[in-house]
């Protein structure tokens, strides 16, 4: 069939149902963006490509449907790097389209030239360059399929002079196959371990959310065993929060109940998780990982099994299918040992933690430091971060999708949100980029327009994405709600400074004259300042009503004191020791 290369490209996108593209317009992509409207593909032109990538991540994570990222070759494409690597560690299948400088000028140092394949080699699960215009559909089809199979970003690189060429081509068919369900021997051994366990615990990861029916399958298995279910760091939506067996998230600022319960385990089923080290770091002074327990690890990627923890049984497979197979293979007496005592302990441990969490108002200082004490004294009438999170919980709809940025005050909130469904909690994940909260929730709202959405960010991280306020108020962009925790500092780094650098605050202070609510108003959005818990709860209630009923985007500045939570990386920091010493008098003038 005769068609142009751009027609072949877009027809392949249509065959895969890719309806949304995120980025900034550029001449290198205009031959395909020109026909997006006719194809039913919406191009969302953001204010910065990096934010566009986070929007794509949020859209796909909220819907389970692939989207694409595309921009001008060179500087437009380089701005995608952080977002693509974030999506990689978030297990988000995305299509990255990178138009390349023209073949006939590559290597001459031409305008906006960049080696784009090497640039993303460590950020994607698969990448391929179009070698001949007639192979554009074949290559694109393969890249999209690889992204789906790996549940990760994949890249197609195409020289810009390959567009607008007439080719003879057929659009390739999509080849689907069943996801693996684990080896028979491994399933049998794991089922035997679970059947004879005295205190089994399940740890759900992102794979449970990504697998079709994964949460329900893990729930059936947990109920059969009466096993408490923990979730990995930033995967609070991997098990129903209203279920009596839900023990909460592990890792940084997670659930003390989950930590105490998994510490008692003799068998742990790690379902759909790569067991990243950050998810099992000690918390609240508890080094809770059960080193003597038998560990069963289930992951779709065999390379991740046994990578971080000693594993007794490794199972390569889809989390939902493996959970169903294990349930079917359990003995009739599985979970019976001390069942009632275990159920009672789960309830008691959860209740005690809920009461403790409710009573937590202040962040603690380490011995020898006094920053949090001074912060409270300096602003005695301001909300603490935990007071703000409790106020938010009063207004947050149970069905809402939320996004969290990286940073101290967002991290303090890790133990608070729970969800009754999957695909509700968007977080930057283990790559840890700032500026994720606002664009991710915009992408989620594009994908789920009938669901309330709320983004969260500290004021430092939000500053990286603040320019998106100039984009999201236009035309058919959907309304969202964004909360910014305003304490005028880079909190995580400031806590490090108090602990290891004697309050030497280098680069940690923000401009107190800047009003994010004022910027929102200047962009035609609604800006609100909340100074008390009551004001914050009321503002969030109103913002969600305006979002859902009146199509208004609201930014709420939650004014909080400068208390600082637990540092991110006690395991990676230590107090420096001066040996040679540093003196400003040693600085020389440069010779020009």
XYZ file of C-alpha atoms in Angstrom:
592
model
C 0.000 0.000 0.000
C 1.311 3.430 -0.895
C 1.511 6.017 1.906
C 3.899 8.559 3.364
C 6.215 7.725 6.233
C 4.297 10.017 8.580
C 1.016 8.326 7.610
C 2.565 4.921 8.319
C 3.819 6.179 11.662
C 0.445 7.569 12.748
C -1.506 4.561 11.476
C 0.728 2.356 13.659
C 0.000 4.574 16.656
C -3.707 4.186 15.923
C -3.430 0.409 15.737
C -1.958 0.426 19.247
C -4.586 2.858 20.541
C -2.128 5.602 21.507
C -4.354 8.677 21.750
C -2.262 11.163 23.742
C 1.112 12.804 23.086
C 2.954 15.118 25.481
C 5.722 17.586 24.708
C 6.484 20.869 22.942
C 6.010 21.444 19.235
C 9.077 21.452 16.980
C 9.822 21.454 13.285
C 11.387 17.970 13.407
C 8.041 16.410 14.425
C 5.559 18.645 12.589
C 4.943 16.232 9.709
C 3.278 13.843 12.179
C 1.827 16.379 14.628
C 0.092 17.985 11.648
C -2.028 14.855 11.175
C -2.560 14.088 14.891
C -5.976 15.827 14.965
C -7.241 13.903 11.942
C -6.048 10.665 13.578
C -7.752 11.276 16.926
C -4.460 11.918 18.735
C -4.386 14.815 21.192
C -1.127 16.739 21.516
C -0.731 18.306 24.966
C 1.731 21.171 24.593
C 3.208 21.704 28.041
C 5.504 24.477 29.242
C 8.602 22.263 29.572
C 9.355 18.877 28.053
C 10.394 17.418 31.406
C 6.951 18.180 32.796
C 5.406 16.734 29.650
C 7.196 13.486 30.391
C 5.813 13.462 33.931
C 2.336 14.111 32.505
C 2.744 11.064 30.264
C 3.840 9.020 33.268
C 0.825 10.183 35.293
C -1.596 9.492 32.434
C -0.339 5.959 31.860
C -0.116 5.065 35.547
C -3.654 6.303 36.187
C -5.176 4.523 33.199
C -2.986 1.578 32.268
C -2.922 2.919 28.688
C 0.253 3.878 26.859
C 0.941 7.471 25.883
C 3.838 9.046 24.046
C 6.441 11.763 24.546
C 7.713 13.780 21.588
C 9.531 17.076 21.036
C 12.083 18.861 18.881
C 15.337 17.029 18.284
C 18.345 18.067 20.390
C 17.461 20.374 23.319
C 13.775 19.436 23.298
C 14.631 15.756 23.532
C 17.372 16.211 26.158
C 14.755 17.771 28.446
C 12.977 14.395 28.543
C 15.824 12.478 30.196
C 14.738 12.884 33.822
C 11.126 11.986 33.063
C 12.063 8.912 31.044
C 14.356 7.561 33.753
C 11.609 8.238 36.311
C 9.142 6.251 34.215
C 11.691 3.443 33.924
C 11.862 2.966 37.686
C 8.092 3.474 37.952
C 7.565 0.529 35.554
C 5.573 2.792 33.232
C 5.255 1.669 29.594
C 5.744 4.823 27.523
C 6.611 5.499 23.910
C 9.506 7.940 23.542
C 9.684 9.374 20.025
C 12.958 11.173 19.337
C 13.172 12.890 15.943
C 16.836 13.088 15.007
C 18.878 15.557 13.013
C 18.832 14.781 9.302
C 20.956 11.845 8.169
C 22.788 13.929 5.592
C 24.067 16.384 8.235
C 24.715 14.099 11.235
C 28.309 14.400 12.398
C 28.805 17.899 11.010
C 27.873 19.645 14.253
C 24.705 21.002 12.762
C 21.835 22.870 14.385
C 20.368 21.030 17.419
C 22.386 17.884 16.778
C 22.658 15.350 19.619
C 23.509 11.649 19.888
C 20.058 10.699 21.130
C 20.423 6.912 21.290
C 23.342 7.015 23.738
C 21.507 9.678 25.705
C 18.690 7.291 26.660
C 20.576 3.990 26.681
C 20.338 3.735 30.497
C 16.786 5.130 30.667
C 14.724 2.788 28.498
C 14.063 -0.934 28.339
C 14.405 -0.996 24.557
C 15.498 1.405 21.827
C 15.759 1.234 18.064
C 16.613 3.648 15.270
C 14.782 3.690 11.947
C 17.360 2.674 9.337
C 15.189 3.014 6.246
C 11.988 4.986 5.675
C 10.192 1.839 4.466
C 10.778 0.244 7.894
C 9.161 2.983 9.990
C 5.969 1.058 10.839
C 7.825 -2.190 11.521
C 10.259 -0.430 13.873
C 7.576 1.577 15.689
C 5.407 -1.503 16.162
C 8.313 -3.388 17.706
C 9.247 -0.509 20.033
C 5.664 -0.194 21.341
C 5.384 -3.954 21.908
C 8.689 -3.994 23.790
C 7.504 -1.148 26.046
C 4.376 -3.126 26.908
C 6.253 -6.365 27.526
C 8.850 -4.730 29.760
C 6.351 -2.312 31.373
C 8.892 0.451 30.816
C 9.708 3.257 28.364
C 10.998 2.351 24.902
C 12.526 4.688 22.328
C 12.239 5.073 18.583
C 14.794 7.403 16.992
C 14.025 8.649 13.489
C 16.029 11.057 11.326
C 13.868 14.038 10.455
C 14.587 13.745 6.730
C 12.779 10.381 6.703
C 9.396 12.136 6.987
C 7.263 12.987 3.930
C 8.639 10.142 1.851
C 6.259 7.957 -0.152
C 6.748 4.283 0.641
C 5.117 0.944 -0.172
C 4.243 -0.609 3.178
C 1.804 -2.710 5.184
C 0.973 -1.802 8.787
C 2.208 -4.740 10.923
C -0.056 -6.791 13.161
C 0.301 -6.725 16.930
C 1.637 -9.954 18.403
C 0.366 -10.586 21.929
C 1.218 -13.512 24.189
C 0.291 -14.702 27.637
C 2.340 -13.448 30.557
C 4.253 -16.125 32.519
C 2.616 -17.624 35.611
C 5.649 -19.123 37.330
C 7.352 -22.493 37.098
C 5.483 -25.519 38.449
C 8.271 -26.578 40.809
C 8.726 -23.077 42.205
C 4.962 -22.652 42.733
C 4.758 -25.973 44.564
C 7.687 -25.151 46.835
C 6.334 -21.680 47.614
C 2.859 -23.062 48.341
C 4.370 -25.593 50.724
C 6.269 -22.874 52.588
C 3.125 -20.760 52.903
C 0.996 -23.746 53.929
C 3.270 -24.575 56.853
C 4.079 -20.999 57.890
C 3.263 -19.933 61.437
C 3.306 -16.215 60.671
C 3.094 -15.583 56.904
C 3.307 -11.984 55.651
C 2.676 -10.692 52.129
C 4.551 -7.700 50.703
C 2.861 -6.239 47.616
C 4.769 -4.140 45.112
C 3.989 -2.257 41.915
C 3.612 -5.531 40.010
C 0.376 -6.207 41.887
C -1.063 -2.894 40.669
C 0.149 -3.436 37.106
C -1.132 -7.020 36.824
C -4.739 -7.377 35.722
C -6.643 -8.512 38.811
C -3.484 -8.471 40.905
C -4.921 -6.709 43.945
C -7.956 -8.987 44.092
C -5.807 -12.112 43.674
C -3.495 -11.014 46.500
C -6.537 -10.281 48.688
C -7.943 -13.788 48.188
C -4.555 -15.295 49.047
C -4.144 -13.101 52.119
C -7.610 -13.991 53.389
C -6.921 -17.698 52.933
C -3.818 -17.350 55.122
C -5.020 -14.468 57.328
C -1.644 -12.938 56.532
C -1.003 -9.224 57.060
C -0.248 -7.390 53.818
C 2.404 -4.684 53.673
C 3.145 -2.615 50.575
C 6.384 -1.240 49.205
C 7.524 2.363 49.466
C 5.218 4.687 47.502
C 2.904 1.803 46.574
C 0.157 2.553 49.110
C -2.465 1.636 46.498
C -1.236 -1.957 46.090
C -3.793 -3.305 48.594
C -7.172 -1.997 49.827
C -6.593 0.388 52.710
C -9.940 -0.499 54.294
C -9.111 -4.201 54.542
C -8.430 -5.567 58.060
C -5.273 -7.316 56.814
C -3.715 -4.152 55.330
C -0.645 -3.247 57.389
C 0.577 -0.202 55.412
C 3.730 0.838 53.580
C 7.250 -0.124 54.556
C 10.295 2.077 54.139
C 10.822 5.761 54.730
C 8.153 7.320 56.987
C 5.971 4.269 56.473
C 3.730 2.263 58.766
C 5.171 1.205 62.093
C 2.460 -1.462 62.224
C 3.683 -2.958 58.956
C 7.272 -2.916 60.183
C 6.424 -4.617 63.462
C 4.302 -7.289 61.773
C 6.740 -8.207 59.001
C 9.474 -8.475 61.620
C 7.564 -11.444 63.107
C 7.290 -13.317 59.810
C 8.691 -16.773 59.283
C 7.678 -16.688 55.585
C 7.374 -13.552 53.460
C 5.750 -13.608 50.018
C 7.165 -10.644 48.080
C 4.598 -10.306 45.322
C 5.368 -8.215 42.259
C 8.286 -6.366 43.803
C 11.977 -6.028 43.053
C 12.589 -5.371 46.771
C 14.426 -2.154 46.181
C 16.684 -1.224 49.108
C 14.856 2.026 49.885
C 11.622 0.106 50.548
C 13.174 -1.874 53.372
C 15.326 0.751 55.088
C 14.934 0.833 58.889
C 12.267 3.219 60.141
C 11.359 4.679 63.535
C 14.541 3.077 64.850
C 13.307 -0.399 63.842
C 15.526 -2.619 61.692
C 12.499 -4.733 60.856
C 13.478 -6.950 57.899
C 13.100 -10.590 59.109
C 16.549 -11.952 58.289
C 15.684 -15.503 59.396
C 12.441 -15.740 57.415
C 11.989 -17.760 54.244
C 11.614 -15.289 51.358
C 9.535 -15.983 48.248
C 10.081 -13.333 45.580
C 7.769 -12.990 42.583
C 8.736 -10.662 39.735
C 8.023 -10.544 36.017
C 11.714 -9.705 35.424
C 14.052 -12.568 36.394
C 17.022 -10.187 36.647
C 15.472 -8.572 39.741
C 14.972 -11.763 41.744
C 17.510 -12.163 44.535
C 19.182 -8.886 43.627
C 18.787 -7.189 47.032
C 17.664 -9.870 49.488
C 18.459 -13.503 50.125
C 15.658 -15.471 48.466
C 14.475 -18.995 49.275
C 12.210 -19.372 46.242
C 12.212 -17.192 43.124
C 9.201 -17.144 40.819
C 9.213 -15.447 37.417
C 5.678 -14.475 36.610
C 2.722 -12.128 36.576
C 1.723 -11.210 40.133
C -1.979 -11.965 39.640
C -1.420 -15.329 37.987
C 1.147 -16.417 40.559
C -1.102 -15.370 43.455
C -3.976 -17.409 41.995
C -1.718 -20.426 41.464
C -0.429 -20.236 45.033
C -3.951 -19.986 46.442
C -4.997 -23.073 44.478
C -1.958 -25.031 45.714
C -2.285 -24.205 49.438
C -3.104 -27.048 51.773
C -6.499 -27.211 53.483
C -4.851 -26.239 56.777
C -2.792 -23.335 55.407
C -2.843 -20.418 57.825
C -4.479 -22.402 60.641
C -1.471 -22.291 62.989
C -2.203 -19.572 65.577
C -4.738 -18.036 63.178
C -6.903 -16.299 65.796
C -3.902 -15.023 67.732
C -2.386 -13.671 64.521
C -5.609 -11.899 63.533
C -5.860 -10.376 66.986
C -2.231 -9.219 66.877
C -2.747 -7.624 63.454
C -5.756 -5.671 64.720
C -4.021 -4.592 67.920
C -0.838 -3.523 66.130
C -2.777 -1.513 63.530
C -4.913 0.155 66.193
C -1.902 1.147 68.285
C -0.144 2.640 65.253
C -3.271 4.526 64.132
C -3.536 6.105 67.569
C 0.172 6.959 67.618
C 0.031 8.466 64.120
C -2.973 10.582 65.082
C -1.139 11.939 68.105
C 2.063 12.809 66.212
C 2.248 16.606 65.858
C 5.960 17.352 65.962
C 9.126 16.240 64.215
C 11.840 15.068 66.557
C 15.345 16.481 66.830
C 18.325 14.163 66.977
C 20.400 14.378 70.171
C 22.646 17.417 70.000
C 20.466 19.285 67.475
C 17.653 21.753 68.144
C 16.358 22.887 64.755
C 12.790 21.574 65.140
C 12.502 23.048 68.618
C 13.639 26.418 67.245
C 11.295 26.150 64.250
C 8.271 25.650 66.499
C 9.282 28.538 68.725
C 9.806 30.819 65.723
C 6.301 30.211 64.314
C 4.183 28.913 67.220
C 0.878 29.574 65.440
C 1.799 27.891 62.136
C 0.818 24.350 61.184
C 3.351 21.590 61.492
C 3.656 19.250 58.477
C 1.714 16.519 60.277
C -1.064 18.917 61.234
C -1.337 19.817 57.546
C -1.548 16.165 56.510
C -4.315 15.475 59.029
C -6.235 18.491 57.725
C -5.857 17.159 54.175
C -7.128 13.711 55.171
C -10.320 15.337 56.436
C -11.183 16.566 52.937
C -9.530 14.105 50.538
C -12.188 12.017 48.739
C -11.735 8.275 49.092
C -11.893 7.863 45.312
C -9.291 10.550 44.574
C -6.067 10.035 42.641
C -3.150 11.809 44.285
C 0.393 12.585 43.250
C 3.277 13.275 45.582
C 6.485 15.093 44.751
C 9.862 14.257 46.230
C 10.822 16.173 49.373
C 10.661 16.290 53.144
C 7.050 17.305 53.694
C 5.635 14.990 51.047
C 7.655 12.157 52.564
C 6.316 12.905 56.047
C 2.895 12.168 54.557
C 3.861 8.683 53.348
C 2.017 6.897 56.175
C -1.246 8.813 55.795
C -2.947 8.035 52.458
C -4.561 4.678 51.765
C -6.728 3.625 48.845
C -9.390 1.071 48.110
C -8.329 0.656 44.474
C -5.135 0.515 42.472
C -3.715 3.225 40.172
C -4.502 5.918 42.738
C -1.084 6.900 44.116
C 1.417 8.549 41.793
C 4.861 9.243 43.214
C 8.255 10.000 41.673
C 9.672 6.653 42.769
C 13.254 5.629 43.222
C 14.779 8.031 40.709
C 13.464 10.754 42.997
C 13.053 13.783 40.700
C 11.706 17.102 41.945
C 8.882 18.714 39.991
C 6.799 15.535 39.568
C 3.681 16.321 41.617
C 1.859 18.892 39.457
C 2.471 17.488 35.944
C 1.796 13.896 37.032
C -1.616 14.801 38.421
C -2.429 16.757 35.249
C -1.665 13.635 33.214
C -3.818 11.543 35.547
C -6.737 13.954 35.142
C -6.439 13.814 31.356
C -6.791 10.041 31.610
C -9.463 10.011 34.331
C -11.518 13.183 33.814
C -14.382 12.053 36.078
C -12.169 11.359 39.113
C -11.027 14.057 41.589
C -7.256 14.542 41.569
C -4.954 16.295 44.043
C -1.228 16.918 43.652
C 1.217 17.556 46.495
C 4.624 19.225 46.450
C 7.023 21.031 48.720
C 7.807 24.579 47.693
C 11.318 23.768 46.505
C 10.225 20.917 44.245
C 7.193 22.848 43.046
C 9.443 25.649 41.826
C 10.784 23.284 39.173
C 7.289 22.742 37.721
C 5.738 26.148 38.470
C 5.964 27.167 34.805
C 3.257 24.581 34.023
C 0.764 27.007 35.592
C 1.179 29.004 32.375
C 0.035 26.014 30.307
C -2.673 24.112 32.175
C -5.313 26.862 32.267
C -5.821 26.897 28.515
C -8.670 25.583 26.376
C -9.438 21.943 26.996
C -6.820 21.316 29.666
C -8.663 19.698 32.612
C -9.025 21.249 36.060
C -6.834 19.929 38.892
C -6.067 20.728 42.522
C -2.496 21.298 43.711
C -1.304 21.728 47.303
C 2.099 23.303 47.930
C 3.641 22.950 51.395
C 5.130 26.401 51.917
C 8.020 26.629 54.377
C 10.570 28.526 52.272
C 13.292 25.883 52.324
C 14.714 22.767 50.732
C 13.753 20.648 53.732
C 15.505 17.332 53.114
C 18.839 19.034 52.516
C 18.324 21.345 55.466
C 17.768 18.359 57.762
C 21.047 16.933 56.484
C 22.677 20.269 57.318
C 21.419 20.166 60.894
C 22.624 16.606 61.415
C 25.995 16.515 59.678
C 27.052 20.072 58.799
C 26.453 22.091 61.990
C 23.545 24.162 60.623
C 25.672 25.459 57.736
C 22.740 26.053 55.397
C 24.223 26.278 51.898
C 21.605 26.637 49.154
C 18.691 25.587 51.338
C 16.752 28.885 51.658
C 13.932 30.022 49.332
C 12.603 33.499 48.563
C 9.949 34.501 51.102
C 8.685 37.258 48.790
C 7.407 34.750 46.207
C 3.717 33.797 46.325
C 2.787 30.643 44.427
C -0.893 31.428 45.004
C -0.202 34.834 43.447
C 1.478 33.217 40.429
C -1.548 30.942 40.009
C -3.851 33.971 40.038
C -1.646 35.704 37.477
C -2.044 32.642 35.242
C -5.841 32.855 35.429
C -6.177 30.055 37.993
C -7.416 30.129 41.578
C -4.788 30.761 44.257
C -5.557 30.235 47.951
C -3.425 30.615 51.084
C -4.282 28.363 54.069
C -2.691 29.107 57.443
C -4.616 26.801 59.803
C -5.890 23.238 59.704
C -9.449 24.493 59.432
C -8.565 26.783 56.537
C -6.686 23.994 54.746
C -9.553 21.492 55.069
C -12.060 24.097 53.890
C -9.836 25.187 50.984
C -9.374 21.606 49.794
C -13.108 20.888 50.010
C -13.835 23.999 47.944
C -11.052 23.281 45.442
C -12.316 19.753 44.754
C -15.866 21.052 44.326
C -14.601 23.693 41.900
C -12.531 21.083 40.060
C -15.400 18.630 39.603
C -18.362 20.985 39.155
C -16.958 24.209 37.763
C -13.811 23.200 35.875
C -11.534 25.400 37.989
C -7.894 24.656 38.796
C -6.868 25.682 42.320
C -3.434 26.004 43.872
C -3.439 25.958 47.679
C -0.403 27.254 49.549
C -0.395 25.467 52.912
C 1.701 27.644 55.207
C 3.655 25.404 57.575
C 6.466 25.903 60.028
C 10.011 24.865 59.245
C 10.105 21.591 61.160
C 12.091 18.903 59.375
C 11.327 15.213 59.212
C 13.559 12.178 59.254
C 16.445 12.442 56.729
C 16.141 10.406 53.556
C 19.508 8.709 53.792
C 20.914 8.032 57.245
C 22.552 5.031 55.606
C 24.471 7.227 53.138
C 25.548 10.210 55.250
C 28.141 10.794 57.935
C 29.674 13.812 59.613
C 32.713 15.073 57.678
C 36.099 15.443 59.323
C 38.394 18.403 58.585
C 41.975 17.305 57.926
C 43.820 19.854 55.774
C 41.278 22.595 56.462
C 39.784 25.133 54.046
C 40.649 28.857 54.085
C 39.138 31.553 51.827
C 42.556 33.225 51.737
C 43.742 30.388 49.485
C 41.427 31.501 46.661
C 43.297 32.886 43.612
C 42.047 35.265 40.929
C 41.524 33.682 37.534
C 43.774 34.722 34.677
C 41.710 35.855 31.703
